[in-house]
Coordinates of C-alpha atoms in Angstrom, one line a residue:
X1 CA -43.8 -14.1 17.7
X2 CA -46.7 -15.5 19.8
X3 CA -50.2 -15.7 18.4
X4 CA -52.9 -14.4 20.7
X5 CA -56.6 -15.0 19.9
X6 CA -57.4 -11.3 19.8
X7 CA -54.7 -10.8 17.1
X8 CA -56.5 -13.0 14.7
X9 CA -58.0 -11.3 11.6
X10 CA -61.0 -12.8 10.0
X11 CA -60.7 -14.4 6.6
X12 CA -61.8 -11.3 4.7
X13 CA -59.2 -9.2 6.4
X14 CA -56.4 -11.7 5.8
X15 CA -57.4 -11.9 2.1
X16 CA -57.3 -8.1 1.8
X17 CA -53.9 -7.9 3.6
X18 CA -52.6 -10.8 1.4
X19 CA -53.8 -9.0 -1.7
X20 CA -52.0 -5.7 -0.8
X21 CA -48.9 -7.7 0.4
X22 CA -48.6 -9.5 -3.0
X23 CA -49.0 -6.3 -4.9
X24 CA -46.1 -4.8 -2.9
X25 CA -43.9 -7.9 -2.6
X26 CA -44.3 -9.3 -6.1
X27 CA -44.1 -12.9 -4.7
X28 CA -41.3 -12.3 -2.2
X29 CA -41.0 -10.7 1.2
X30 CA -41.0 -6.9 1.4
X31 CA -37.5 -5.4 1.4
X32 CA -36.3 -2.2 3.1
X33 CA -36.7 -0.2 -0.1
X34 CA -40.3 -1.3 -0.8
X35 CA -41.2 -0.7 2.9
X36 CA -39.6 2.8 2.7
X37 CA -41.5 3.6 -0.5
X38 CA -44.9 2.7 1.2
X39 CA -44.2 4.9 4.2
X40 CA -43.0 7.8 1.9
X41 CA -46.3 7.5 0.1
X42 CA -48.0 7.9 3.5
X43 CA -46.1 11.1 4.0
X44 CA -43.2 10.0 6.1
X45 CA -39.9 11.4 4.8
X46 CA -37.4 10.8 7.6
X47 CA -35.4 7.7 6.5
X48 CA -34.1 7.1 10.1
X49 CA -37.7 6.8 11.4
X50 CA -38.7 4.5 8.4
X51 CA -35.6 2.3 9.1
X52 CA -36.5 2.1 12.7
X53 CA -40.1 1.1 11.9
X54 CA -38.7 -1.6 9.5
X55 CA -36.4 -3.0 12.3
X56 CA -39.4 -3.1 14.7
X57 CA -41.6 -5.0 12.1
X58 CA -38.8 -7.4 11.0
X59 CA -39.2 -9.8 13.9
X60 CA -36.7 -12.4 12.7
X61 CA -34.1 -9.8 11.7
X62 CA -33.5 -11.2 8.3
X63 CA -33.8 -7.9 6.5
X64 CA -37.2 -8.7 5.0
X65 CA -40.8 -8.5 6.1
X66 CA -42.7 -11.6 5.3
X67 CA -46.4 -12.0 5.4
X68 CA -46.6 -13.4 9.0
X69 CA -44.4 -10.5 10.2
X70 CA -46.7 -8.0 8.5
X71 CA -49.8 -9.6 9.9
X72 CA -48.2 -9.7 13.4
X73 CA -47.4 -5.9 13.3
X74 CA -50.8 -5.0 12.0
X75 CA -52.5 -7.3 14.6
X76 CA -50.7 -5.6 17.4
X77 CA -51.6 -2.2 16.1
X78 CA -55.2 -3.2 15.6
X79 CA -55.8 -5.2 18.8
X80 CA -52.7 -6.0 20.8
X81 CA -52.5 -5.5 24.5
X82 CA -51.3 -2.1 25.8
X83 CA -47.9 -3.7 26.6
X84 CA -47.6 -5.2 23.1
X85 CA -48.4 -1.9 21.5
X86 CA -46.0 -0.1 23.9
X87 CA -43.2 -2.5 23.0
X88 CA -43.8 -2.1 19.2
X89 CA -43.9 1.7 19.6
X90 CA -40.8 1.6 21.8
X91 CA -38.9 -0.5 19.2
X92 CA -40.0 1.8 16.4
X93 CA -39.1 5.0 18.3
X94 CA -35.7 3.7 19.4
X95 CA -34.0 5.2 16.3
X96 CA -30.5 4.1 17.1
X97 CA -31.4 0.7 18.3
X98 CA -29.7 1.0 21.7
X99 CA -32.8 -0.1 23.7
X100 CA -33.3 3.4 25.1
X101 CA -35.4 6.4 24.2
X102 CA -33.9 9.8 24.4
X103 CA -35.5 13.2 24.2
X104 CA -33.9 13.9 20.7
X105 CA -35.3 10.6 19.4
X106 CA -38.8 11.4 20.7
X107 CA -38.5 14.9 19.2
X108 CA -37.5 13.5 15.8
X109 CA -40.4 11.0 15.8
X110 CA -42.9 13.7 16.7
X111 CA -41.5 15.9 14.0
X112 CA -41.8 13.1 11.5
X113 CA -45.4 12.4 12.5
X114 CA -46.4 16.1 12.4
X115 CA -44.8 16.5 8.9
X116 CA -46.5 13.3 7.6
X117 CA -49.9 14.7 8.6
X118 CA -49.2 18.1 7.1
X119 CA -49.2 19.9 10.5
X120 CA -46.9 22.8 11.2
X121 CA -43.9 21.7 13.2
X122 CA -43.7 23.7 16.4
X123 CA -40.3 22.7 17.7
X124 CA -40.9 24.2 21.2
X125 CA -44.2 22.3 21.6
X126 CA -42.5 19.1 20.4
X127 CA -39.6 19.5 22.8
X128 CA -41.9 20.2 25.7
X129 CA -44.0 17.0 24.9
X130 CA -40.9 14.8 24.6
X131 CA -39.5 16.1 27.9
X132 CA -42.9 15.6 29.5
X133 CA -43.0 12.0 28.4
X134 CA -39.5 11.4 29.9
X135 CA -40.5 13.1 33.2
X136 CA -43.7 11.1 33.5
X137 CA -41.7 7.9 33.0
X138 CA -39.2 9.0 35.6
X139 CA -41.9 9.8 38.1
X140 CA -44.0 6.7 37.5
X141 CA -46.9 9.1 36.8
X142 CA -49.8 8.7 34.3
X143 CA -48.9 6.8 31.2
X144 CA -45.7 5.4 32.6
X145 CA -45.0 1.8 32.0
X146 CA -43.8 -0.7 34.6
X147 CA -41.2 -2.1 32.2
X148 CA -39.7 1.3 31.4
X149 CA -36.8 2.3 33.6
X150 CA -35.0 5.6 33.5
X151 CA -31.3 6.2 33.1
X152 CA -29.4 9.5 33.6
X153 CA -29.5 12.4 31.1
X154 CA -33.2 12.2 30.3
X155 CA -33.0 8.8 28.7
X156 CA -35.9 6.3 28.9
X157 CA -34.9 2.6 28.8

């Protein structure tokens, strides 16, 4: 976990984050259950997506999210480089943890997002968008990343 100057929150932000963290964690790191409950309150109901988010935020893989890990994830979301954001998103969307993104994983994540926002889930639209992302990555077109390689069967690594 490297600390970059643009990831630094000011003292007021850190105090606010610490206050919310201590309310959630009751003096100890956030466990999977607490993390899941927070995301459920935000409208996310797919446990597999929530678990994948937890794995992405749990940098040291100890099964808990401590304060530095929380600040690290929030800092990337708020001001990280495009590559850092892409890596965090990739890690969160890789639902089975195999270091590849498949069309079904992307579809499931999109469905979870739409459901959490109260939008109607249009499965055909979601499928088309997931396939489009994979095709752009394969072609090296707009929004493709240099560190994403493509493997057979519409899988993005």
